[in-house]
mmCIF file of C-alpha atoms in Angstrom:
data_model
loop_
_atom_site.group_PDB
_atom_site.id
_atom_site.type_symbol
_atom_site.label_atom_id
_atom_site.label_comp_id
_atom_site.label_asym_id
_atom_site.label_seq_id
_atom_site.Cartn_x
_atom_site.Cartn_y
_atom_site.Cartn_z
ATOM 1 C CA MET A 182 -17.091 1.650 -10.967
ATOM 2 C CA LYS A 183 -15.800 4.606 -11.526
ATOM 3 C CA ARG A 184 -14.512 4.714 -8.680
ATOM 4 C CA ALA A 185 -12.524 1.248 -8.340
ATOM 5 C CA ILE A 186 -10.563 2.126 -11.862
ATOM 6 C CA PHE A 187 -9.526 5.103 -10.822
ATOM 7 C CA ILE A 188 -8.546 2.409 -7.866
ATOM 8 C CA LYS A 189 -6.423 0.554 -9.691
ATOM 9 C CA TYR A 190 -4.894 3.248 -12.012
ATOM 10 C CA ARG A 191 -3.434 4.670 -9.106
ATOM 11 C CA MET A 192 -1.933 1.290 -7.844
ATOM 12 C CA ILE A 193 -0.587 0.145 -11.108
ATOM 13 C CA ARG A 194 3.003 1.975 -10.074
ATOM 14 C CA TYR A 195 3.044 -0.076 -7.119
ATOM 15 C CA TYR A 196 1.578 -3.232 -7.966
ATOM 16 C CA TYR A 197 3.810 -3.884 -11.032
ATOM 17 C CA THR A 198 6.543 -2.994 -8.577
ATOM 18 C CA GLU A 199 5.891 -5.609 -5.648
ATOM 19 C CA MET A 200 5.167 -8.045 -8.751
ATOM 20 C CA THR A 201 8.568 -7.784 -10.662
ATOM 21 C CA TRP A 202 10.148 -8.203 -7.852
ATOM 22 C CA LEU A 203 8.266 -11.026 -6.933
ATOM 23 C CA SER A 204 8.761 -12.897 -9.804
ATOM 24 C CA VAL A 205 12.426 -12.546 -9.466
ATOM 25 C CA GLU A 206 13.330 -13.046 -5.723
ATOM 26 C CA GLY A 207 10.222 -14.796 -5.741
ATOM 27 C CA GLY A 208 7.410 -14.092 -2.822
ATOM 28 C CA ALA A 209 3.942 -13.588 -2.411
ATOM 29 C CA PHE A 210 1.238 -10.384 -3.135
ATOM 30 C CA TYR A 211 -1.780 -10.948 -2.043
ATOM 31 C CA LYS A 212 -1.149 -12.516 1.557
ATOM 32 C CA PRO A 213 -2.529 -13.398 5.001
ATOM 33 C CA LEU A 214 -0.701 -11.226 7.282
ATOM 34 C CA PHE A 215 0.279 -14.490 9.104
ATOM 35 C CA PHE A 216 2.925 -14.728 6.832
ATOM 36 C CA GLU A 217 3.818 -10.730 7.390
ATOM 37 C CA PHE A 218 3.020 -11.232 11.100
ATOM 38 C CA PRO A 219 3.760 -14.953 11.862
ATOM 39 C CA ASN A 220 4.049 -14.459 16.278
ATOM 40 C CA GLU A 221 0.610 -13.406 16.644
ATOM 41 C CA ALA A 222 -2.190 -14.341 17.509
ATOM 42 C CA GLY A 223 -5.415 -12.284 15.145
ATOM 43 C CA ALA A 224 -2.963 -12.692 12.094
ATOM 44 C CA TYR A 225 -4.472 -15.574 11.787
ATOM 45 C CA GLU A 226 -8.448 -15.572 12.414
ATOM 46 C CA ASN A 227 -10.661 -13.352 9.631
ATOM 47 C CA GLN A 228 -8.535 -14.287 6.766
ATOM 48 C CA GLU A 229 -10.609 -12.987 4.155
ATOM 49 C CA LEU A 230 -11.265 -9.457 5.686
ATOM 50 C CA ASN A 231 -8.047 -8.834 5.873
ATOM 51 C CA VAL A 232 -4.636 -9.405 3.150
ATOM 52 C CA MET A 233 -1.944 -8.124 2.280
ATOM 53 C CA LEU A 234 -0.974 -6.944 -0.397
ATOM 54 C CA GLY A 235 2.942 -7.260 -0.851
ATOM 55 C CA SER A 236 4.991 -6.484 2.871
ATOM 56 C CA ALA A 237 3.571 -2.569 2.227
ATOM 57 C CA LEU A 238 -0.417 -2.275 2.389
ATOM 58 C CA LYS A 239 -3.129 -4.164 4.287
ATOM 59 C CA LEU A 240 -6.652 -4.311 2.815
ATOM 60 C CA GLY A 241 -9.349 -4.875 4.456
ATOM 61 C CA ILE A 242 -12.288 -6.037 3.174
ATOM 62 C CA GLN A 243 -16.035 -7.338 4.306
ATOM 63 C CA SER A 244 -15.639 -10.348 1.847
ATOM 64 C CA LYS A 245 -18.034 -13.354 3.321
ATOM 65 C CA ALA A 246 -20.856 -11.105 4.616
ATOM 66 C CA THR A 247 -23.652 -8.620 2.451
ATOM 67 C CA ASN A 248 -26.479 -8.301 5.440
ATOM 68 C CA VAL A 249 -23.816 -6.364 7.696
ATOM 69 C CA ASN A 250 -22.760 -2.534 8.823
ATOM 70 C CA THR A 251 -19.392 -2.604 10.838
ATOM 71 C CA THR A 252 -16.599 -5.321 10.582
ATOM 72 C CA ASP A 253 -14.111 -6.229 13.179
ATOM 73 C CA PHE A 254 -10.693 -6.135 10.972
ATOM 74 C CA TYR A 255 -7.490 -6.786 12.771
ATOM 75 C CA PHE A 256 -4.663 -4.032 12.468
ATOM 76 C CA PRO A 257 -1.532 -6.385 13.336
ATOM 77 C CA THR A 258 1.000 -4.548 15.659
ATOM 78 C CA GLY A 259 2.254 -1.058 14.042
ATOM 79 C CA LEU A 260 1.640 2.238 12.584
ATOM 80 C CA TRP A 261 -0.478 2.524 9.956
ATOM 81 C CA CYS A 262 -2.211 4.873 7.869
ATOM 82 C CA ASP A 263 -5.190 5.117 6.498
ATOM 83 C CA VAL A 264 -4.622 5.465 2.161
ATOM 84 C CA PHE A 265 -8.280 6.447 0.176
ATOM 85 C CA ASN A 266 -10.401 6.846 2.180
ATOM 86 C CA ASN A 267 -11.114 10.332 3.362
ATOM 87 C CA ILE A 268 -11.905 10.996 7.036
ATOM 88 C CA ASP A 269 -10.817 12.752 10.526
ATOM 89 C CA PRO A 270 -6.954 12.687 9.984
ATOM 90 C CA ALA A 271 -6.896 11.576 13.525
ATOM 91 C CA GLU A 272 -9.270 9.451 13.039
ATOM 92 C CA ASN A 273 -6.575 8.339 9.504
ATOM 93 C CA CYS A 274 -3.822 6.440 11.823
ATOM 94 C CA ILE A 275 -3.565 3.464 14.023
ATOM 95 C CA TYR A 276 -0.750 2.885 15.941
ATOM 96 C CA SER A 277 -2.523 -0.576 17.046
ATOM 97 C CA SER A 278 -0.737 -2.446 19.285
ATOM 98 C CA GLY A 279 -2.243 -5.884 17.892
ATOM 99 C CA GLU A 280 -5.689 -5.812 18.057
ATOM 100 C CA THR A 281 -9.343 -5.517 16.054
ATOM 101 C CA HIS A 282 -10.517 -1.841 14.826
ATOM 102 C CA THR A 283 -15.099 -2.135 14.161
ATOM 103 C CA LYS A 284 -14.944 -0.338 10.740
ATOM 104 C CA SER A 285 -18.238 0.674 8.753
ATOM 105 C CA SER A 286 -18.363 -1.580 6.208
ATOM 106 C CA LEU A 287 -21.218 -1.836 3.424
ATOM 107 C CA ALA A 288 -21.061 -4.015 0.223
ATOM 108 C CA TYR A 289 -18.759 -0.666 -1.517
ATOM 109 C CA GLU A 290 -15.689 0.415 1.392
ATOM 110 C CA PHE A 291 -13.549 -1.148 1.619
ATOM 111 C CA TYR A 292 -9.998 0.239 3.373
ATOM 112 C CA LEU A 293 -6.314 -0.050 2.426
ATOM 113 C CA HIS A 294 -3.351 0.706 5.121
ATOM 114 C CA LEU A 295 -0.143 1.530 4.754
ATOM 115 C CA ARG A 296 2.796 0.077 7.134
ATOM 116 C CA GLY A 297 4.102 2.324 8.521
ATOM 117 C CA GLY A 298 8.409 1.815 7.521
ATOM 118 C CA TYR A 299 7.093 1.888 4.205
ATOM 119 C CA ILE A 300 7.900 3.489 0.987
ATOM 120 C CA VAL A 301 5.018 2.822 -2.044
ATOM 121 C CA PRO A 302 4.590 4.825 -5.827
ATOM 122 C CA LEU A 303 0.764 5.471 -6.169
ATOM 123 C CA GLN A 304 -0.731 8.195 -8.782
ATOM 124 C CA ASP A 305 -3.644 10.070 -8.244
ATOM 125 C CA ALA A 306 -5.539 9.089 -11.593
ATOM 126 C CA GLU A 307 -9.096 10.776 -11.382
ATOM 127 C CA TYR A 308 -7.120 14.044 -10.982
ATOM 128 C CA TYR A 309 -5.310 12.917 -13.571
ATOM 129 C CA SER A 310 -8.315 11.939 -14.799
ATOM 130 C CA VAL A 311 -6.984 9.429 -17.019
ATOM 131 C CA LYS A 312 -8.721 6.848 -18.381
ATOM 132 C CA THR A 313 -6.365 4.400 -19.926
ATOM 133 C CA THR A 314 -3.811 2.830 -18.136
ATOM 134 C CA HIS A 315 -1.346 4.776 -21.832
ATOM 135 C CA ASP A 316 -1.890 7.612 -20.070
ATOM 136 C CA LEU A 317 -1.682 7.153 -16.710
ATOM 137 C CA LYS A 318 2.269 6.968 -18.101
ATOM 138 C CA LYS A 319 2.578 10.424 -18.545
ATOM 139 C CA CYS A 320 1.499 11.238 -14.987
ATOM 140 C CA ASP A 321 3.203 12.083 -11.972
ATOM 141 C CA VAL A 322 3.877 9.801 -9.467
ATOM 142 C CA ASP A 323 3.578 9.931 -6.042
ATOM 143 C CA LEU A 324 5.831 8.322 -3.699
ATOM 144 C CA HIS A 325 3.817 7.682 0.190
ATOM 145 C CA ILE A 326 6.241 7.952 2.492
ATOM 146 C CA LEU A 327 4.676 6.474 7.157
ATOM 147 C CA PRO A 328 8.408 6.358 8.675
ATOM 148 C CA LEU A 329 7.877 4.594 12.027
ATOM 149 C CA CYS A 330 10.516 7.085 15.020
ATOM 150 C CA ASP A 331 12.331 4.841 17.065
ATOM 151 C CA PHE A 332 14.857 6.618 19.838
ATOM 152 C CA GLY A 333 13.567 10.519 17.512
ATOM 153 C CA LYS A 334 15.161 8.593 14.750
ATOM 154 C CA CYS A 335 12.681 8.317 12.087
ATOM 155 C CA ASN A 336 13.632 5.522 9.100
ATOM 156 C CA ALA A 337 10.997 4.616 5.180
ATOM 157 C CA THR A 338 12.480 2.204 2.245
ATOM 158 C CA GLY A 339 10.715 1.049 -1.023
ATOM 159 C CA ARG A 340 10.931 1.012 -4.259
ATOM 160 C CA TYR A 341 10.338 1.520 -7.334
ATOM 161 C CA LEU A 342 9.770 -0.081 -10.949
ATOM 162 C CA ASN A 343 9.581 1.862 -14.314
ATOM 163 C CA ASP A 344 10.128 0.649 -18.195
ATOM 164 C CA ASP A 345 8.425 1.885 -21.245
ATOM 165 C CA GLY A 346 5.820 -1.084 -20.379
ATOM 166 C CA ILE A 347 5.860 -1.948 -23.478
ATOM 167 C CA SER A 348 9.480 -3.452 -25.215
ATOM 168 C CA VAL A 349 9.503 -7.956 -23.538
ATOM 169 C CA ASP A 350 13.102 -7.424 -23.407
ATOM 170 C CA VAL A 351 13.254 -5.406 -20.496
ATOM 171 C CA THR A 352 17.240 -5.586 -19.802
ATOM 172 C CA GLY A 353 19.453 -3.038 -19.161
ATOM 173 C CA LYS A 354 15.680 -0.965 -20.146
ATOM 174 C CA GLN A 355 14.049 -0.068 -16.717
ATOM 175 C CA ASN A 356 14.495 1.804 -14.271
ATOM 176 C CA ILE A 357 14.753 0.363 -10.664
ATOM 177 C CA TYR A 358 14.747 2.177 -7.503
ATOM 178 C CA THR A 359 15.177 2.579 -3.958
ATOM 179 C CA LEU A 360 14.227 4.437 -1.487
ATOM 180 C CA ASN A 361 15.460 5.723 1.686
ATOM 181 C CA TYR A 362 13.615 7.642 4.068
ATOM 182 C CA VAL A 363 15.854 8.657 7.400
ATOM 183 C CA GLY A 364 16.426 11.720 9.731
ATOM 184 C CA LEU A 365 15.035 12.645 13.012
ATOM 185 C CA GLN A 366 12.204 13.397 14.293
ATOM 186 C CA PHE A 367 11.082 17.359 13.859
ATOM 187 C CA GLY A 368 14.082 18.278 12.183
ATOM 188 C CA VAL A 369 15.507 18.104 9.093
ATOM 189 C CA LEU A 370 14.367 14.551 7.703
ATOM 190 C CA THR A 371 16.240 13.395 3.954
ATOM 191 C CA LEU A 372 14.737 10.956 0.435
ATOM 192 C CA THR A 373 17.630 8.957 -0.588
ATOM 193 C CA VAL A 374 16.487 7.645 -3.988
ATOM 194 C CA THR A 375 19.451 5.328 -5.411
ATOM 195 C CA MET A 376 18.836 3.564 -8.920
ATOM 196 C CA ASP A 377 20.016 0.180 -9.153
#
């Protein structure tokens, strides 16, 4: 239970940013894979096992059986890196051409994978030992960056919204940042943060 609370706190910045953006632009936050990958047949299967959280994160969780130790999770085409599980770095990332991967799926296990080409704001609530979301506001925000490299050029984009969390009238009181990560593979990489 304690781990679940820390994970919830860790993801608050991403949730808040995406939910605020969607309230203005429209769309869905919790969505089946086929919303993002409509041309992949595997995205239409086992929808309850694979859920997109926004466009950047894929949640894999065994939600329909309690008596299984492993589950085949679908990974759409692209690069996917595990965010929370401390496993062998060689197994941390999957470059998929649209296939399933068998993973352990005990009742307390889940997988959160960052999609290649994206940047997401997260906070390590456990490291800071926070007990409330108010305490979390005083802590640093980490930007998790997973660039996609093609023909030697690497790119990732994201956004981050920060405000005081209290004001009802947020007009002019929010700090909205657009994040762009570009550069050459094996060369200098640059993160550009633009305030909107």
